[in-house]
XYZ file of N, CA and C in Angstrom:
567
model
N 0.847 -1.185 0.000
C 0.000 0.000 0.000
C 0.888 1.242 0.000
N 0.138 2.482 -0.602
C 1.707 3.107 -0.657
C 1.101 4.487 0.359
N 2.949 4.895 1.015
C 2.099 5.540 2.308
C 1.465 6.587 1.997
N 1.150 7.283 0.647
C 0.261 8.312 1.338
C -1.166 8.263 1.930
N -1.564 6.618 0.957
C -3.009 6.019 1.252
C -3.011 6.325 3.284
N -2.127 5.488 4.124
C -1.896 5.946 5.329
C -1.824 7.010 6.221
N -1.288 8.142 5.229
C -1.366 9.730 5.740
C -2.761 9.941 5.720
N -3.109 10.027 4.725
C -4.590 10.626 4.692
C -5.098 9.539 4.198
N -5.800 9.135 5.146
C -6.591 7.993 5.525
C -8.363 7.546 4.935
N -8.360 8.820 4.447
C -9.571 8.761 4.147
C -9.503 8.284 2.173
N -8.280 8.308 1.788
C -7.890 7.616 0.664
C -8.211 6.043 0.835
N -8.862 5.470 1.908
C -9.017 4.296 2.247
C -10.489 3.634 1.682
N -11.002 4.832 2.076
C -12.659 4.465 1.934
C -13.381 4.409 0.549
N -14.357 3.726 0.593
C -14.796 3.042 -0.890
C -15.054 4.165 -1.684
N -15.473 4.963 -1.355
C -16.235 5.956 -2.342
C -14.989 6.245 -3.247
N -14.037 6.178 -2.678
C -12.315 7.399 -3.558
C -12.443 6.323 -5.300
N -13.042 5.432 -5.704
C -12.513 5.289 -6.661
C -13.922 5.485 -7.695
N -15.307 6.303 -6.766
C -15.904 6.527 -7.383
C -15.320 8.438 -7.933
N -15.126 8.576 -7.042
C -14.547 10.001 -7.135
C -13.252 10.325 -8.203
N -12.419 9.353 -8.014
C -11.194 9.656 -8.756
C -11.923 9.101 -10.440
N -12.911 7.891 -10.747
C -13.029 8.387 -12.199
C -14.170 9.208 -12.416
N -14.770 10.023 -11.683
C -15.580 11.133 -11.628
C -14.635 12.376 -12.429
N -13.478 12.227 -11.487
C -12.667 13.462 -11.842
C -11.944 13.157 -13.190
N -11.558 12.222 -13.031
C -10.702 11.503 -14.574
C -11.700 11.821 -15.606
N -12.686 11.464 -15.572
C -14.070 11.244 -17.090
C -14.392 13.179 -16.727
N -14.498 13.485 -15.512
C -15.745 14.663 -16.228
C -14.820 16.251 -15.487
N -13.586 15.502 -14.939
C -12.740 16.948 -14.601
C -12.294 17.922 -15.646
N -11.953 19.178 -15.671
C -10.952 19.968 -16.554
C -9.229 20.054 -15.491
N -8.621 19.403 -16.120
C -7.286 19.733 -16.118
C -6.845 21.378 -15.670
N -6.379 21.466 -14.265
C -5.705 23.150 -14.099
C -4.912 23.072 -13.855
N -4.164 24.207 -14.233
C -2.682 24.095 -13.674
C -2.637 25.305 -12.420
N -2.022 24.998 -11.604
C -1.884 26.168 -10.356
C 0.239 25.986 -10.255
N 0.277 27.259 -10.220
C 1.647 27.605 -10.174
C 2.079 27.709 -8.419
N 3.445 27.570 -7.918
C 3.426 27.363 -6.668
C 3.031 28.681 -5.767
N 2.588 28.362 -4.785
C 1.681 29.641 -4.198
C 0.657 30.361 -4.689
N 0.015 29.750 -5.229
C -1.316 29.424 -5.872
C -2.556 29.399 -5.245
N -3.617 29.977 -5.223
C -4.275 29.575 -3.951
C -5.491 28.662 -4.938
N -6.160 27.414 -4.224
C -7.105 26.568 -5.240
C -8.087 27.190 -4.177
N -8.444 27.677 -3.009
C -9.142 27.891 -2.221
C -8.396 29.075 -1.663
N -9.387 30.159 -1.245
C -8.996 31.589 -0.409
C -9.945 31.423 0.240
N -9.191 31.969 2.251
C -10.001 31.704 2.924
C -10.929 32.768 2.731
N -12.234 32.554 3.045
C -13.891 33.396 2.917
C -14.430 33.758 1.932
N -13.600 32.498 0.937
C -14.617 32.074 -0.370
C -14.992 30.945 -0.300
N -15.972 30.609 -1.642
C -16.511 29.787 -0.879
C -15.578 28.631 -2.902
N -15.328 27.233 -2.339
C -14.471 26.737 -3.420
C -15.470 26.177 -4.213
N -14.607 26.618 -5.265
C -15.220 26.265 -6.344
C -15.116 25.021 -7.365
N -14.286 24.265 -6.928
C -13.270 22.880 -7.414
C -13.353 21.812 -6.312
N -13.409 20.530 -6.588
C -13.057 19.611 -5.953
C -12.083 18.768 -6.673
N -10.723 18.108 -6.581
C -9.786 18.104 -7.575
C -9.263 16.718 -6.941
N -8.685 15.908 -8.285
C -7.792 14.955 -7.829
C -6.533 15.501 -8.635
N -5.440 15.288 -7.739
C -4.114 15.938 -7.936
C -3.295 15.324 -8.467
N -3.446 15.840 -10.059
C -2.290 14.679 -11.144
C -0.939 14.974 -10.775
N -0.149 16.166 -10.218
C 1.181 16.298 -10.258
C 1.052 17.608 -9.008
N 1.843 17.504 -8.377
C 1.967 18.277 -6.954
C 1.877 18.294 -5.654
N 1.632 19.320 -4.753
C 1.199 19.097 -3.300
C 0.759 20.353 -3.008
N -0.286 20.451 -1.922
C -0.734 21.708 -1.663
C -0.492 21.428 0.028
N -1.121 22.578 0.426
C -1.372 22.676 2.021
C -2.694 23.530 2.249
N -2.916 23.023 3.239
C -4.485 24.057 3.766
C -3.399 24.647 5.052
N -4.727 25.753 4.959
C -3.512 26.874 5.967
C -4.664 27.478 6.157
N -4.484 27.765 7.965
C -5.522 28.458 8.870
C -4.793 29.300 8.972
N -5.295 31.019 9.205
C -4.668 32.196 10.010
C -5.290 32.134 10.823
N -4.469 32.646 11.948
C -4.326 33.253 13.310
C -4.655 34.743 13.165
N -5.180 35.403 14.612
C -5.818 36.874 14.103
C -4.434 37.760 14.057
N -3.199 37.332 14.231
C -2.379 38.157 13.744
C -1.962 37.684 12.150
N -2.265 36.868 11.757
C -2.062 36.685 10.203
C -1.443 35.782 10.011
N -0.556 35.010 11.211
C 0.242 33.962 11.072
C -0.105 32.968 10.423
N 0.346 32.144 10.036
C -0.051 30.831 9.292
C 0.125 29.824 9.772
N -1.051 28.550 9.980
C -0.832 27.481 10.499
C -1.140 26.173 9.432
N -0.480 25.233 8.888
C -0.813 24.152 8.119
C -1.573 23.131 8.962
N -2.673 23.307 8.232
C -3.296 22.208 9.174
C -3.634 20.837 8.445
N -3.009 20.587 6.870
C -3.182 19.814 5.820
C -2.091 19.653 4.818
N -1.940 18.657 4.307
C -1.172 18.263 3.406
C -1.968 17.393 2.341
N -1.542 17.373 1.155
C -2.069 16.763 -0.046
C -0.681 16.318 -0.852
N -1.118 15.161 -1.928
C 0.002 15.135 -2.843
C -0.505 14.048 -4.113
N -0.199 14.257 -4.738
C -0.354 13.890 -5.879
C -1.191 12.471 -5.855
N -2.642 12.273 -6.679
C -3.111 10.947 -6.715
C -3.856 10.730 -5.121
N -4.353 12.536 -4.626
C -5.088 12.516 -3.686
C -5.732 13.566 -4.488
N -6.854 13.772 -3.346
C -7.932 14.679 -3.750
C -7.745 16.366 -2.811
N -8.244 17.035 -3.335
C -8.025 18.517 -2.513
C -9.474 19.328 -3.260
N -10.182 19.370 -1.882
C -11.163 20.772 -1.772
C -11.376 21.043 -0.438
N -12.180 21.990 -0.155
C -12.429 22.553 1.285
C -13.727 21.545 0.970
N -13.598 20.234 1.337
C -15.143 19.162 1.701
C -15.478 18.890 3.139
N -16.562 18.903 3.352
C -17.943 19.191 2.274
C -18.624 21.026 2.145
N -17.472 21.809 3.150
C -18.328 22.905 2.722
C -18.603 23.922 1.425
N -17.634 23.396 0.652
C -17.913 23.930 -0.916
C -18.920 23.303 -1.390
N -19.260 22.223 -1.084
C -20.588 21.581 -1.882
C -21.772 22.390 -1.267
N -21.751 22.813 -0.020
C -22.640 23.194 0.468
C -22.997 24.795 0.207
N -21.720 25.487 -0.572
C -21.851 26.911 -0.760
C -21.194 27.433 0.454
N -20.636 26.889 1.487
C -20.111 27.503 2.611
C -18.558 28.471 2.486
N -18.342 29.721 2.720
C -17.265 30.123 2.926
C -15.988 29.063 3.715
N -14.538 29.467 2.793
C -13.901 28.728 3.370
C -13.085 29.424 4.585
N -12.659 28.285 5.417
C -12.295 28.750 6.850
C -10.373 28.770 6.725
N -10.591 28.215 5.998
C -9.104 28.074 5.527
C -8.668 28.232 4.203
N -7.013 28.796 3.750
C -6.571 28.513 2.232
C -6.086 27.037 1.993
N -6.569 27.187 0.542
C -5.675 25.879 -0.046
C -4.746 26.221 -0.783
N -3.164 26.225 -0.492
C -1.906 26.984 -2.095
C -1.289 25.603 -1.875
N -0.728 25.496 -3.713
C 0.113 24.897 -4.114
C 1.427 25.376 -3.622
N 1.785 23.721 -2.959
C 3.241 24.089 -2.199
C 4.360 24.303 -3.579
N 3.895 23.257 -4.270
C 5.076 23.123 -5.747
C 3.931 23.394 -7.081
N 4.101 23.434 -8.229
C 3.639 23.539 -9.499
C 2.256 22.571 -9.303
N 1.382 22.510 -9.712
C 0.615 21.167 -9.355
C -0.708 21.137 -11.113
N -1.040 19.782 -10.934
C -1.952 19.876 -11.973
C -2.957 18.942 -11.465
N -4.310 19.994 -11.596
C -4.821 18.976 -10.676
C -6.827 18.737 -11.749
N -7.152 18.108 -11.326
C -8.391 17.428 -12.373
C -9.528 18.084 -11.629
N -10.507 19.079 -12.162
C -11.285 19.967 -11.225
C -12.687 19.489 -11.961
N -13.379 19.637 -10.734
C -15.131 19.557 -10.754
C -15.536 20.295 -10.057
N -16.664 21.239 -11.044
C -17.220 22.056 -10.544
C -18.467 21.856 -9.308
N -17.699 22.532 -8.075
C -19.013 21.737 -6.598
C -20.137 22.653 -7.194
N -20.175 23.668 -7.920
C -21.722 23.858 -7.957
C -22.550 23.276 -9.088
N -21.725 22.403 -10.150
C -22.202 21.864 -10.869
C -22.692 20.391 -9.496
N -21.620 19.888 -8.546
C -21.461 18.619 -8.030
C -23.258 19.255 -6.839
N -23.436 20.278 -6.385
C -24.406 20.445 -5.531
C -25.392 20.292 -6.499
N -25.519 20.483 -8.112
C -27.455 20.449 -8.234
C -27.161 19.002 -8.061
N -26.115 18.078 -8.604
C -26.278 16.489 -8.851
C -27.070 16.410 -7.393
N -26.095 16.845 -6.421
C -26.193 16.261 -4.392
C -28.001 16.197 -4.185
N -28.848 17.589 -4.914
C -29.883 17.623 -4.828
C -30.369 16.555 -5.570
N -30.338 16.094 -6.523
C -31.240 15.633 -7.359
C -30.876 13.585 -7.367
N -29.763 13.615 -6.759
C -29.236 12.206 -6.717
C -29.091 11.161 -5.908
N -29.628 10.320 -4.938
C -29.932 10.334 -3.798
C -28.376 8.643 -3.722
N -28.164 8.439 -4.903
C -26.746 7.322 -4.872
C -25.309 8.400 -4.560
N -25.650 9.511 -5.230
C -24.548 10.818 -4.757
C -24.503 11.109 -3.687
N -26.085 11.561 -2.884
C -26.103 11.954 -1.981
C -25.218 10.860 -0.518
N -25.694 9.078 -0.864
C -24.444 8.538 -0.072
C -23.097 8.644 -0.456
N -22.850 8.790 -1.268
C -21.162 8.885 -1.790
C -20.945 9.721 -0.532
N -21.851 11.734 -0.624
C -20.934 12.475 -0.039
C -20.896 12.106 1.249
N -22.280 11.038 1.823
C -21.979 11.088 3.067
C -20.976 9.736 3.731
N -20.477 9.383 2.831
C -19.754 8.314 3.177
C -18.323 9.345 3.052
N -18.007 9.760 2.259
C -16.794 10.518 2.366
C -16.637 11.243 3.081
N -17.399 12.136 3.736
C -18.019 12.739 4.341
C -17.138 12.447 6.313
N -17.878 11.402 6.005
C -17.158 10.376 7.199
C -16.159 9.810 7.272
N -15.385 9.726 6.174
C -14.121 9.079 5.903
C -13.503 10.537 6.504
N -12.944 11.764 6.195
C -12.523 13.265 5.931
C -12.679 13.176 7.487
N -13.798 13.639 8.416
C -14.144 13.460 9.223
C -13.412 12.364 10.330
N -12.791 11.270 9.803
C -12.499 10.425 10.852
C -11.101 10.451 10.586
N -10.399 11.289 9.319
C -8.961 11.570 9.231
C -8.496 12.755 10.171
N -9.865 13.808 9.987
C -9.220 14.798 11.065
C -9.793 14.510 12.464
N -10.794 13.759 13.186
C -10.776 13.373 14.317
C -9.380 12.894 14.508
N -8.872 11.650 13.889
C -7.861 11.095 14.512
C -6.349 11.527 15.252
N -6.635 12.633 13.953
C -5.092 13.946 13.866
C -5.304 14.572 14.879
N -6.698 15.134 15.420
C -6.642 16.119 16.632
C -6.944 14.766 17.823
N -7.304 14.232 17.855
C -6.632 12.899 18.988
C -5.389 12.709 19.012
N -5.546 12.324 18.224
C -3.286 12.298 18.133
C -2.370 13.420 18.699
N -3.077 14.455 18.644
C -2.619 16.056 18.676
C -2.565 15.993 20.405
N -3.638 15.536 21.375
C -3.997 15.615 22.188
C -3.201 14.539 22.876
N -2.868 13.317 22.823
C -2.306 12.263 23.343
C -0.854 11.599 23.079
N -0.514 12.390 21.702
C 0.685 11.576 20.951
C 1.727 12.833 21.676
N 2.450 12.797 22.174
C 4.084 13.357 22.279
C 4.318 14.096 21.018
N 4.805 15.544 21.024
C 5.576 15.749 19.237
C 6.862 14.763 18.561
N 7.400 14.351 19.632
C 8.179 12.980 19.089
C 7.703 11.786 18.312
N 6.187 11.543 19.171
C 5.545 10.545 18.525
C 5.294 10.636 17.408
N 4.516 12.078 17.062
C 3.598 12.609 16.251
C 4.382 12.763 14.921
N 5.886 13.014 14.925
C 6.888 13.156 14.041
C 7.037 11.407 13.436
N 7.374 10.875 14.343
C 7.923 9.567 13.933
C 6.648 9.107 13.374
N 5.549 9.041 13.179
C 4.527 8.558 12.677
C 4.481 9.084 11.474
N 4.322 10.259 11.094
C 4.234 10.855 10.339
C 5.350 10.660 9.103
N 6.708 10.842 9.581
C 7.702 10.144 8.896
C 7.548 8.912 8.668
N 7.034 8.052 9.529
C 7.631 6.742 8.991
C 6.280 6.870 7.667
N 4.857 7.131 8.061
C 3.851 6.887 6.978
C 4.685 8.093 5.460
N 5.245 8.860 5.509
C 5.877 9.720 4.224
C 7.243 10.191 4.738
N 8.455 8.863 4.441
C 9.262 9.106 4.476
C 10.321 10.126 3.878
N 9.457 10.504 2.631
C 10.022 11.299 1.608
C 9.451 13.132 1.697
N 8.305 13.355 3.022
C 8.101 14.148 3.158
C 9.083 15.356 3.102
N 10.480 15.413 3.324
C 10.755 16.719 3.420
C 11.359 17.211 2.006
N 10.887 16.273 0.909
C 11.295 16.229 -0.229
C 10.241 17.707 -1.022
N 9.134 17.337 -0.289
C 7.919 17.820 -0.751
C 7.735 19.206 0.033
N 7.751 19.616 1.325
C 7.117 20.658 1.881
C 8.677 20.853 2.694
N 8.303 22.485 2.838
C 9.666 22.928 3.961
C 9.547 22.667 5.342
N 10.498 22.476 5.955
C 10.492 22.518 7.545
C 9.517 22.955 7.963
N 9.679 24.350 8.015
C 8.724 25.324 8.522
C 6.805 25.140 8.559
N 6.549 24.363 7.423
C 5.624 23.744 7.135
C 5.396 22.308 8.084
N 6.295 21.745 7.855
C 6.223 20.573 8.662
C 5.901 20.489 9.692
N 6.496 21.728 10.716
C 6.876 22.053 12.187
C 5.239 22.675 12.123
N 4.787 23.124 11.524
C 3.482 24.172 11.337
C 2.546 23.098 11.579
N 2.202 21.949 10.981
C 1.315 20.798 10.300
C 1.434 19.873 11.821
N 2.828 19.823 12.638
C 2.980 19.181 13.712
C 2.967 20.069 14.917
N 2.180 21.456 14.806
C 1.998 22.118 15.844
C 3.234 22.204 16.616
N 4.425 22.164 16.238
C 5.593 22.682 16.851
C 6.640 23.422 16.466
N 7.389 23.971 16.960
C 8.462 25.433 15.995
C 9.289 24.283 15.422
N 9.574 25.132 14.352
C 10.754 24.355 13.538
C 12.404 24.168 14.135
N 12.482 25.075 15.529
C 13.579 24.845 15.911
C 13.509 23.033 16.601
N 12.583 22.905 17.011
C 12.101 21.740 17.881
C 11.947 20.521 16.812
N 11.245 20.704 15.663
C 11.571 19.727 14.453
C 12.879 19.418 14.317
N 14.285 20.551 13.760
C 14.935 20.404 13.935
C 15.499 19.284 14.961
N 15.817 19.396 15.868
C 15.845 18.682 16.959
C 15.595 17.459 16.873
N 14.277 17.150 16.801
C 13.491 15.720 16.147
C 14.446 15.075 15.313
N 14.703 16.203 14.103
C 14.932 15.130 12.686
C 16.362 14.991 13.232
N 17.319 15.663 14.137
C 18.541 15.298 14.196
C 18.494 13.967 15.011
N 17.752 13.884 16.132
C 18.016 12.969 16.981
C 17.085 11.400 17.123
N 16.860 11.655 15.691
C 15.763 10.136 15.146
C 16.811 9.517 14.657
């Protein structure tokens, strides 16, 4: 199994291979250049995407503007603000391309009249729904009980190749700890 299925966990659940040839058959191909935003926070998104080439991050501000990663994506995963773009909801967070990315887009307001009118759609979203849902329960459990030592070594061992992809600073951001303290980590693993 390959680890990113493990990172984001919700790559597990049945619906992803209704979704990925959803996006394959009826996506448009975009390209987003790095620092890119596919989502700005207190819009509401307009794409739900499977990611042919790249990685993004979701990123919460803080009321001083700071930036916190609270997500990672990468290629041959999916990236939208779900389910509240289907729903028309403002987003609470950005989505930018960490590197160049090309990613396979469906329009959620084309995907919301289907949600209305489709009631085999309507379980898809709520099965995914719950998958998304039980990736970020687990992360903020983990957050709460795991050590940042732990939380590192897990994380590494499931994407060993992570620092290939995103900077420190990101990393340390995504593991709720300063990058001097990552540091630290990655020396003494």
């Amino acid at each position: 199994m390959d680890v990113r299925n493990k990172f984001n966990t919700y790559m597990e659940s049945p619906p992803i291979s209704y979704w990925r040839d959803l996006c394959l058959q009826e996506g448009t191909l975009r390209h987003y250049e790095k620092g890119g935003d596919f989502v700005s926070v207190g819009t509401v998104g307009r794409y739900i995407g499977l990611i042919k080439s790249g990685t993004l991050k979701y990123v919460a501000f803080s009321e001083d503007g700071s930036e916190h990663v609270v997500g990672l994506e990468f290629a041959d995963e999916f990236v939208a603000d779900y389910p509240f773009s289907l729903r028309g909801q403002k987003a609470r967070i950005s989505i930018v391309a960490e590197t160049p990315c090309d990613i396979y887009c469906l329009s959620t307001a084309a995907l919301s009249e289907r949600l209305k009118n489709d009631p085999d759609f309507r379980e898809i979203v709520t099965i995914s729904t719950e998958a998304v849902f039980s990736t970020a329960y687990d992360r903020y459990i983990d957050l709460h009980t795991k050590t940042p030592k732990e939380r590192y070594n897990i994380l590494i061992s499931q994407h060993p190749d992570l620092f290939l992809h995103f900077p420190l600073k990101d990393i340390a951001s995504f593991l709720n700890i300063t990058p001097t303290h990552l540091s630290r980590l990655r020396k003494n693993r």
